[in-house]
Every structure is written in structure tokens, then in C-alpha cells.
Short mmCIF file of C-alpha atoms and ligand atoms in Angstrom, two decimals:
data_model
loop_
_atom_site.label_atom_id
_atom_site.label_comp_id
_atom_site.label_asym_id
_atom_site.label_seq_id
_atom_site.Cartn_x
_atom_site.Cartn_y
_atom_site.Cartn_z
CA MET A 1 -198.51 158.93 -74.93
CA LEU A 2 -196.97 155.77 -77.08
CA LEU A 3 -199.38 154.41 -79.72
CA ARG A 4 -198.48 150.88 -81.10
CA GLN A 5 -198.85 149.32 -84.04
CA ASN A 6 -201.51 146.52 -84.16
CA GLU A 7 -199.38 143.87 -86.36
CA SER A 8 -202.07 141.79 -87.52
CA ALA A 9 -204.84 145.15 -88.43
CA ALA A 10 -202.80 144.14 -92.55
CA TYR A 11 -200.90 141.14 -94.37
CA ALA A 12 -198.65 140.88 -97.22
CA ILE A 13 -199.01 138.57 -100.09
CA GLY A 14 -195.00 137.20 -101.38
CA ALA A 15 -193.83 134.44 -103.77
CA SER A 16 -191.08 133.12 -104.35
CA LEU A 17 -189.35 130.16 -106.64
CA TYR A 18 -187.16 128.20 -105.68
CA ASP A 19 -185.90 125.37 -107.11
CA TYR A 20 -188.88 123.96 -108.72
CA ARG A 21 -191.15 125.33 -106.39
CA TRP A 22 -193.24 128.56 -106.01
CA HIS A 23 -193.78 129.18 -102.12
CA VAL A 24 -195.75 131.73 -101.54
CA VAL A 25 -195.94 133.46 -97.81
CA ALA A 26 -198.41 135.75 -96.29
CA ILE A 27 -196.93 138.13 -93.21
CA ASP A 28 -198.08 140.43 -91.04
CA LEU A 29 -197.37 143.88 -91.04
CA ALA A 30 -194.24 142.67 -88.31
CA GLY A 31 -193.10 140.26 -91.26
CA ILE A 32 -193.92 137.73 -89.31
CA VAL A 33 -195.71 134.65 -91.53
CA ILE A 34 -198.22 134.08 -91.07
CA ASP A 35 -199.44 131.32 -93.34
CA ARG A 36 -198.68 129.27 -97.27
CA GLU A 37 -198.39 127.80 -99.50
CA GLN A 38 -196.61 125.42 -101.95
CA VAL A 39 -197.02 125.01 -106.08
CA ASP A 40 -194.75 122.63 -107.37
CA LEU A 41 -193.34 123.15 -111.08
CA ALA A 42 -193.39 119.46 -113.16
CA THR A 43 -191.73 121.61 -115.93
CA PRO A 44 -189.39 124.82 -116.07
CA ASP A 45 -192.08 125.70 -118.18
CA ALA A 46 -192.36 129.42 -117.96
CA GLU A 47 -196.91 129.09 -119.32
CA ALA A 48 -197.35 126.29 -116.32
CA ALA A 49 -195.32 127.80 -114.15
CA VAL A 50 -197.48 130.93 -114.33
CA THR A 51 -200.23 129.21 -114.15
CA GLY A 52 -199.28 127.70 -110.71
CA LEU A 53 -197.79 130.53 -109.56
CA GLY A 54 -201.65 132.08 -109.95
CA ASP A 55 -203.12 128.31 -108.82
CA GLY A 56 -201.32 129.20 -105.06
CA ILE A 57 -201.99 132.64 -104.76
CA GLU A 58 -205.59 131.73 -104.62
CA ARG A 59 -205.48 129.67 -102.76
CA LEU A 60 -203.58 131.15 -100.12
CA ARG A 61 -205.83 134.21 -100.39
CA GLN A 62 -208.83 131.98 -100.64
CA ARG A 63 -208.36 131.06 -96.57
CA LEU A 64 -208.05 134.87 -95.32
CA ASP A 65 -209.30 137.96 -94.96
CA PRO A 66 -209.96 139.67 -97.68
CA GLN A 67 -210.24 142.86 -96.00
CA ARG A 68 -206.94 143.29 -94.62
CA MET A 69 -204.90 142.37 -97.84
CA LEU A 70 -202.82 144.92 -98.76
CA PRO A 71 -203.53 145.49 -102.64
CA LEU A 72 -200.30 144.16 -104.10
CA ILE A 73 -198.67 141.34 -104.64
CA GLY A 74 -194.82 140.25 -104.37
CA ILE A 75 -192.98 137.82 -107.36
CA GLY A 76 -189.25 136.54 -106.97
CA PRO A 77 -188.21 134.53 -109.64
CA PRO A 78 -185.21 134.21 -111.75
CA GLY A 79 -183.35 135.43 -113.80
CA LEU A 80 -183.53 139.67 -115.46
CA VAL A 81 -186.40 141.40 -114.52
CA ASP A 82 -187.46 144.61 -115.54
CA VAL A 83 -188.85 145.85 -111.80
CA SER A 84 -191.62 149.17 -114.08
CA SER A 85 -192.27 146.74 -116.68
CA HIS A 86 -192.54 143.86 -114.55
CA VAL A 87 -190.98 141.02 -116.77
CA VAL A 88 -188.33 138.56 -117.17
CA LYS A 89 -186.33 139.52 -119.40
CA SER A 90 -184.31 136.16 -119.11
CA ALA A 91 -183.81 133.48 -116.59
CA ALA A 92 -181.06 131.07 -118.29
CA ASP A 93 -181.85 128.64 -116.23
CA LEU A 94 -184.58 128.42 -117.00
CA GLY A 95 -184.84 128.62 -120.70
CA TRP A 96 -187.30 131.75 -120.33
CA ARG A 97 -186.90 134.79 -122.28
CA ASP A 98 -190.05 137.53 -122.23
CA VAL A 99 -192.13 136.45 -119.61
CA PRO A 100 -195.17 138.95 -118.88
CA ILE A 101 -195.40 137.32 -114.85
CA GLY A 102 -196.79 140.70 -112.90
CA GLU A 103 -199.25 141.64 -115.42
CA ARG A 104 -200.11 137.39 -115.83
CA ILE A 105 -200.42 137.73 -112.48
CA THR A 106 -202.50 140.15 -112.47
CA GLU A 107 -205.14 139.66 -114.96
CA ARG A 108 -205.83 136.23 -112.98
CA THR A 109 -206.30 138.02 -109.54
CA GLY A 110 -206.74 141.54 -109.54
CA VAL A 111 -204.04 143.08 -107.86
CA PRO A 112 -200.81 144.76 -109.11
CA CYS A 113 -197.86 143.02 -108.86
CA ALA A 114 -194.10 144.87 -108.11
CA VAL A 115 -192.01 141.24 -109.28
CA VAL A 116 -187.85 141.20 -107.76
CA ASN A 117 -185.25 138.61 -109.34
CA ARG A 118 -185.89 136.23 -106.09
CA SER A 119 -181.85 136.82 -104.43
CA LYS A 120 -182.61 140.40 -104.38
CA ALA A 121 -186.03 139.51 -102.91
CA GLY A 122 -184.16 137.11 -100.51
CA ALA A 123 -181.51 140.12 -99.75
CA LEU A 124 -184.67 142.03 -98.40
CA ALA A 125 -185.97 138.96 -96.57
CA ALA A 126 -182.95 138.91 -94.86
CA TYR A 127 -182.57 142.91 -94.16
CA TRP A 128 -185.44 142.50 -91.49
CA HIS A 129 -185.00 138.93 -90.19
CA ILE A 130 -181.57 137.83 -90.37
CA ALA A 131 -179.88 141.87 -89.55
CA ARG A 132 -182.67 142.81 -88.52
CA ARG A 133 -182.47 146.63 -89.56
CA THR A 134 -179.02 146.88 -87.49
CA VAL A 135 -176.76 146.03 -90.88
CA ASP A 136 -177.09 149.21 -93.65
CA HIS A 137 -175.14 146.69 -95.70
CA LEU A 138 -175.07 142.95 -96.69
CA ILE A 139 -175.73 140.70 -100.23
CA PHE A 140 -177.77 137.50 -100.54
CA ILE A 141 -176.77 134.75 -102.62
CA SER A 142 -178.80 132.50 -104.34
CA ILE A 143 -177.11 129.15 -105.29
CA GLY A 144 -179.93 126.77 -106.80
CA THR A 145 -180.53 126.03 -110.84
CA GLY A 146 -178.83 129.75 -110.97
CA VAL A 147 -176.39 131.73 -109.00
CA SER A 148 -177.79 135.43 -108.65
CA ALA A 149 -177.38 137.62 -105.79
CA GLY A 150 -179.17 140.53 -104.13
CA ILE A 151 -176.99 143.74 -102.82
CA VAL A 152 -178.18 145.86 -99.18
CA GLN A 153 -176.63 148.72 -99.44
CA GLN A 154 -177.23 151.20 -97.01
CA GLY A 155 -179.80 149.74 -96.11
CA ARG A 156 -181.87 149.87 -99.56
CA LEU A 157 -181.59 147.49 -102.28
CA LEU A 158 -179.22 147.85 -104.66
CA LEU A 159 -181.74 147.52 -108.68
CA GLY A 160 -178.70 148.64 -110.45
CA ALA A 161 -179.52 151.23 -114.08
CA ASN A 162 -182.46 148.42 -115.48
CA SER A 163 -182.82 146.57 -112.17
CA SER A 164 -179.91 144.24 -113.33
CA ALA A 165 -177.56 144.66 -110.67
CA GLY A 166 -176.44 141.42 -108.51
CA GLU A 167 -176.29 139.32 -111.90
CA LEU A 168 -173.47 136.82 -109.59
CA GLY A 169 -173.39 133.69 -111.53
CA HIS A 170 -172.61 135.45 -114.44
CA ILE A 171 -169.14 136.69 -113.14
CA THR A 172 -165.95 136.01 -115.94
CA ILE A 173 -164.19 132.66 -113.32
CA LEU A 174 -162.68 130.83 -115.93
CA PRO A 175 -162.47 133.34 -119.07
CA ASP A 176 -161.51 128.97 -120.54
CA GLY A 177 -164.16 127.71 -118.92
CA PRO A 178 -167.15 125.82 -119.77
CA ARG A 179 -170.11 128.06 -122.27
CA CYS A 180 -173.13 129.50 -120.53
CA GLU A 181 -176.60 130.05 -121.36
CA CYS A 182 -175.87 133.69 -121.93
CA GLY A 183 -173.36 133.72 -125.00
CA ASN A 184 -170.35 133.51 -122.75
CA HIS A 185 -167.62 131.39 -121.46
CA GLY A 186 -167.15 130.12 -117.52
CA CYS A 187 -169.77 131.74 -115.52
CA LEU A 188 -169.72 131.45 -111.54
CA GLN A 189 -172.82 129.43 -112.87
CA GLU A 190 -171.53 126.99 -115.22
CA LEU A 191 -169.86 126.00 -112.67
CA ILE A 192 -171.03 126.01 -108.32
CA SER A 193 -174.91 125.91 -109.95
CA GLU A 194 -176.82 122.65 -109.16
CA ARG A 195 -176.08 121.16 -112.92
CA ALA A 196 -171.87 121.72 -113.17
CA ILE A 197 -172.83 120.27 -109.81
CA ALA A 198 -174.32 116.91 -110.52
CA SER A 199 -172.10 117.01 -114.15
CA GLY A 200 -169.27 117.41 -111.74
CA ALA A 201 -169.83 114.35 -109.63
CA ARG A 202 -171.24 111.59 -112.86
CA ALA A 203 -167.62 113.05 -114.07
CA ALA A 204 -166.22 112.15 -111.06
CA LEU A 205 -167.63 108.84 -110.49
CA ARG A 206 -166.36 107.08 -113.10
CA ARG A 207 -162.99 107.53 -111.87
CA ASN A 208 -164.03 105.81 -108.55
CA PRO A 209 -166.98 103.32 -108.75
CA ASP A 210 -165.67 102.82 -104.90
CA SER A 211 -167.98 106.03 -103.96
CA VAL A 212 -171.11 105.52 -101.62
CA LEU A 213 -172.66 107.62 -104.84
CA VAL A 214 -173.00 104.73 -106.77
CA GLU A 215 -175.51 103.75 -103.95
CA THR A 216 -177.65 106.35 -104.00
CA CYS A 217 -177.97 106.84 -107.66
CA GLY A 218 -179.30 103.18 -108.05
CA HIS A 219 -175.81 102.69 -110.36
CA HIS A 220 -177.27 105.65 -112.94
CA PRO A 221 -174.98 108.25 -113.20
CA ASP A 222 -177.11 109.61 -114.99
CA THR A 223 -179.81 110.24 -111.83
CA LEU A 224 -177.52 111.50 -110.00
CA THR A 225 -178.78 114.73 -108.33
CA ALA A 226 -177.02 118.14 -106.75
CA LEU A 227 -178.64 118.32 -103.46
CA GLN A 228 -177.93 113.80 -102.96
CA VAL A 229 -173.96 114.94 -104.21
CA LEU A 230 -174.66 117.87 -101.15
CA ASP A 231 -176.02 114.56 -98.88
CA ALA A 232 -173.17 112.48 -99.60
CA ALA A 233 -170.11 115.40 -98.77
CA GLU A 234 -172.19 116.40 -95.27
CA ARG A 235 -171.83 112.60 -94.37
CA GLY A 236 -167.71 112.19 -95.52
CA ASP A 237 -168.22 110.21 -99.03
CA ALA A 238 -164.59 110.99 -101.11
CA VAL A 239 -165.96 111.90 -104.47
CA ALA A 240 -168.23 114.53 -103.06
CA LEU A 241 -165.88 115.90 -100.76
CA SER A 242 -163.96 116.42 -103.76
CA VAL A 243 -166.34 118.29 -106.00
CA VAL A 244 -167.74 120.68 -102.88
CA GLU A 245 -163.83 121.56 -102.36
CA THR A 246 -163.62 122.95 -106.41
CA ILE A 247 -167.40 124.95 -106.22
CA SER A 248 -166.37 125.84 -103.14
CA GLY A 249 -162.97 127.33 -103.97
CA TYR A 250 -165.12 129.26 -107.02
CA LEU A 251 -167.81 130.42 -105.22
CA THR A 252 -164.27 131.81 -102.97
CA VAL A 253 -162.95 133.64 -105.72
CA ALA A 254 -166.51 135.05 -106.17
CA VAL A 255 -167.07 136.51 -102.41
CA ALA A 256 -163.61 138.04 -101.77
CA ASN A 257 -164.94 140.44 -104.82
CA LEU A 258 -168.14 140.98 -103.83
CA ILE A 259 -166.57 141.92 -99.46
CA ASN A 260 -163.46 144.03 -101.89
CA LEU A 261 -167.07 145.45 -104.12
CA PHE A 262 -169.29 146.55 -102.00
CA ASN A 263 -167.29 146.21 -97.99
CA PRO A 264 -170.40 143.90 -96.70
CA GLN A 265 -171.43 143.23 -92.99
CA LEU A 266 -173.10 140.56 -93.79
CA ILE A 267 -172.98 137.57 -96.32
CA ILE A 268 -175.60 135.42 -96.76
CA LEU A 269 -174.76 132.04 -98.26
CA GLY A 270 -178.39 130.87 -99.22
CA GLY A 271 -180.04 128.18 -102.09
CA PRO A 272 -180.70 124.86 -102.27
CA VAL A 273 -177.56 124.25 -102.75
CA ALA A 274 -175.94 126.37 -99.78
CA GLU A 275 -178.56 125.64 -97.26
CA ARG A 276 -178.22 121.90 -98.57
CA SER A 277 -174.47 122.14 -97.23
CA PRO A 278 -172.92 123.18 -94.41
CA ARG A 279 -169.77 122.18 -95.49
CA LEU A 280 -169.99 124.76 -97.91
CA VAL A 281 -169.95 127.54 -96.14
CA ALA A 282 -168.15 126.23 -93.59
CA SER A 283 -165.14 126.22 -96.21
CA VAL A 284 -166.12 129.78 -97.98
CA ALA A 285 -166.29 131.34 -94.64
CA ARG A 286 -162.08 129.37 -94.22
CA SER A 287 -160.84 129.78 -97.17
CA VAL A 288 -162.17 133.66 -97.78
CA GLY A 289 -159.04 135.69 -95.91
CA ASP A 290 -157.47 134.55 -98.72
CA ARG A 291 -158.25 136.62 -101.14
CA ALA A 292 -160.39 139.43 -100.06
CA MET A 293 -158.70 142.48 -98.89
CA ALA A 294 -157.67 142.42 -94.71
CA TYR A 295 -158.53 145.52 -94.27
CA PRO A 296 -163.39 145.11 -95.74
CA LEU A 297 -162.47 141.29 -94.82
CA SER A 298 -162.91 142.43 -91.20
CA VAL A 299 -166.36 143.50 -90.91
CA ALA A 300 -167.36 141.12 -92.93
CA ARG A 301 -169.29 137.84 -92.05
CA ILE A 302 -170.53 134.91 -93.92
CA VAL A 303 -173.35 133.25 -92.24
CA GLY A 304 -175.21 130.34 -93.84
CA ASN A 305 -179.53 131.62 -94.37
CA GLU A 306 -181.77 130.87 -91.51
CA LEU A 307 -184.42 132.42 -92.88
CA GLY A 308 -184.72 128.62 -95.57
CA PRO A 309 -186.75 128.25 -98.56
CA GLU A 310 -188.89 131.04 -97.87
CA ALA A 311 -186.47 134.00 -97.89
CA GLY A 312 -187.31 134.87 -101.07
CA ALA A 313 -191.35 134.70 -100.49
CA VAL A 314 -190.67 136.95 -97.46
CA GLY A 315 -188.38 139.05 -98.88
CA THR A 316 -190.91 139.76 -102.56
CA ALA A 317 -193.61 140.44 -99.15
CA VAL A 318 -191.63 142.77 -96.83
CA LEU A 319 -191.71 144.74 -100.54
CA VAL A 320 -195.11 145.68 -99.76
CA LEU A 321 -195.23 145.96 -96.45
CA GLU A 322 -192.48 148.91 -97.82
CA ASN A 323 -194.93 150.31 -99.21
CA ALA A 324 -197.98 149.36 -96.52
CA PRO A 325 -198.06 153.03 -95.06
CA ARG A 326 -199.87 154.12 -99.15
CA LEU A 327 -201.38 150.98 -99.36
CA ILE A 328 -202.92 150.36 -96.17
CA LEU A 329 -204.56 153.06 -97.27
CA GLN A 330 -206.42 151.61 -99.76
CA LEU A 331 -207.66 148.84 -97.35
CA PRO A 332 -211.67 148.91 -97.18
CA ILE A 333 -212.08 149.31 -93.57
CA TYR A 334 -209.68 152.96 -94.64
CA ARG A 335 -212.06 153.51 -97.64
ZN1 ZN B 401 -173.87 133.86 -118.42
#
């Protein structure tokens, strides 16, 4: 007799920070989102972020059946995360240091937490939903306020010795480049993050006052955002296009190095920057062949992130699902 799992017997909650917004989702046992919440942060301040996350989780839980919630909450913050203590050691792009995010959410909700970097969570979501668990080697790259990568090898998330594997944003691209908050110079993050895109466009505007970007920012270049620049590039503005071309060059170097190092079958370019710029994804896919070795490149595909802003949240909930066989026995109906 064939038995089939009842996908709605339980659900998992996961959350991840995307730009300045927490996405909180509940997924069923098949990994499908059944409900969601969002919390916008007025400032990137860590205290406000932890409080906002707790609010979002509680609002979502109030709408769902408490009897069926798997007793673990997945959280995907930015930065270097110690997965054993559930602490964000540092998130240079947001100025966070030693934030005990797991402990704080457990105090608020009474539920234990599993915490991983948001790009690692994105990689898990991509493994389940984009690769449908048929591709065992993939890399998810998130480009937004920060830059990082989640690496799945042989169907398992690569954590490294102290769970910091995948800090792609802090590989050196220009040895004499701009100083990064991490203390190094010329890190990828300083060259392609949202802040880098906005400041690159502002500098270019001073030389090209005819760009449509001048109108976009209401003649106040200081208010120009990266997403406005990326949108202008999609519409063909020359200044914005030159900025996208520059970041594409840097990102291509990083992606080619990942292909040579990890031999992935799939590289997903996600996060606010890549998701707003199909042109950037296409440009990297086109030019990576100039740099990566032909043999590993022959199996590698570069794609955009079809899961969108919820990828990290879905991935942290997937992390909970991976513990489902153990957790499900703790549900009230089985006790
Ligand atoms: Zn750095």
C-alpha cells in the first residue's frame, strides 16, 4: 500500500531580512507558502529590527493553528551568523555587532530558533523550489545592502568551520579599492552593493547632467537610490547603463571564481539588485565565459531568482522542515 504525507498536517515559520523589510512566511510540509507577513524597518538599527521581527512572527502565528506549528522558527538575518549560538556576529552593511537574535526571538515567542545567513537560506529555498532537489550543486548569491553567497554541495548547505562560508561580499576584487567596513580594501560589496550603485551613479551624473536620472531624483542626486538607477538602466539610460556595466564586470569576476572553485550546476543571482535588473543577470551570464574555465563552465547555468524577495524566508522555513521528522513528534496531537 502506498502512503502519502498529508502536506497540511503541520507548518513551519521562517523569516528573512530583504533590504529593510522582514518577510515572514508559513510553509506547509511540501514547502508551499500558506501565509505571510511583512514588517518594514524605519531604520537598520538592530534593536528595532529584532522587535519588528518578533511583531511579524506573532501576527502570523495568531492567524494560524498553534497545534500544527513545528516548534522551531527559522531566521535569516544578514551578516556573519554563528549558527550554534544563534548570534549575528557582525553585519557590516547594517552596523550590527553581536546581536543575539535567536535568543531574543525565543524569549518573545517561547519557541527555539534556527538562524542562518539570509543567502544560505536563499540557497536552501533555491534547492527545494528552483532546483526541485534534482540539482545537487548550486550557489545562491544575494546582492542588496550587502553581498553574500549560500553554497549547496551534494544537496547539503556548506557552513564551514564556524558557519561563515560564503562571505562573497568580502572577497578582494580591487586590492587598492575603497575601504570596506570589514577593514579590507576593494571588497566586492563595496563595488556592487546598493550603496555602491547609488554613489557610482551620483558621480556619473555630475559629468552627465542630461541623464533622465536627474529628473528621477528631482534634481537632488543625493537622494538617488540604487533601485532607481537599475530601473533607468532597464529603460536604456546611458549613465545608468554604464553603472550596470561596471558592476556586471565585478560580479562576473566573482561568479567565474565560484564556478572554478565549486563546480556548481546552477548559480542564482538574487537580492534586490539582481531581481531589479534582468539586464545585470543577462550580462553576467553572457560574459562569465570570458573568465571561467570551459570545463566547469560547461555544466553551469546562471539564472535570476524566480522566488523573489521571499526566498530567504522560505529557505529558513525549509531549514525547519529539514528537522520535521523529529519536530512533528513534538506537536500536541502526537504527545
Ligand atoms: Zn569587506
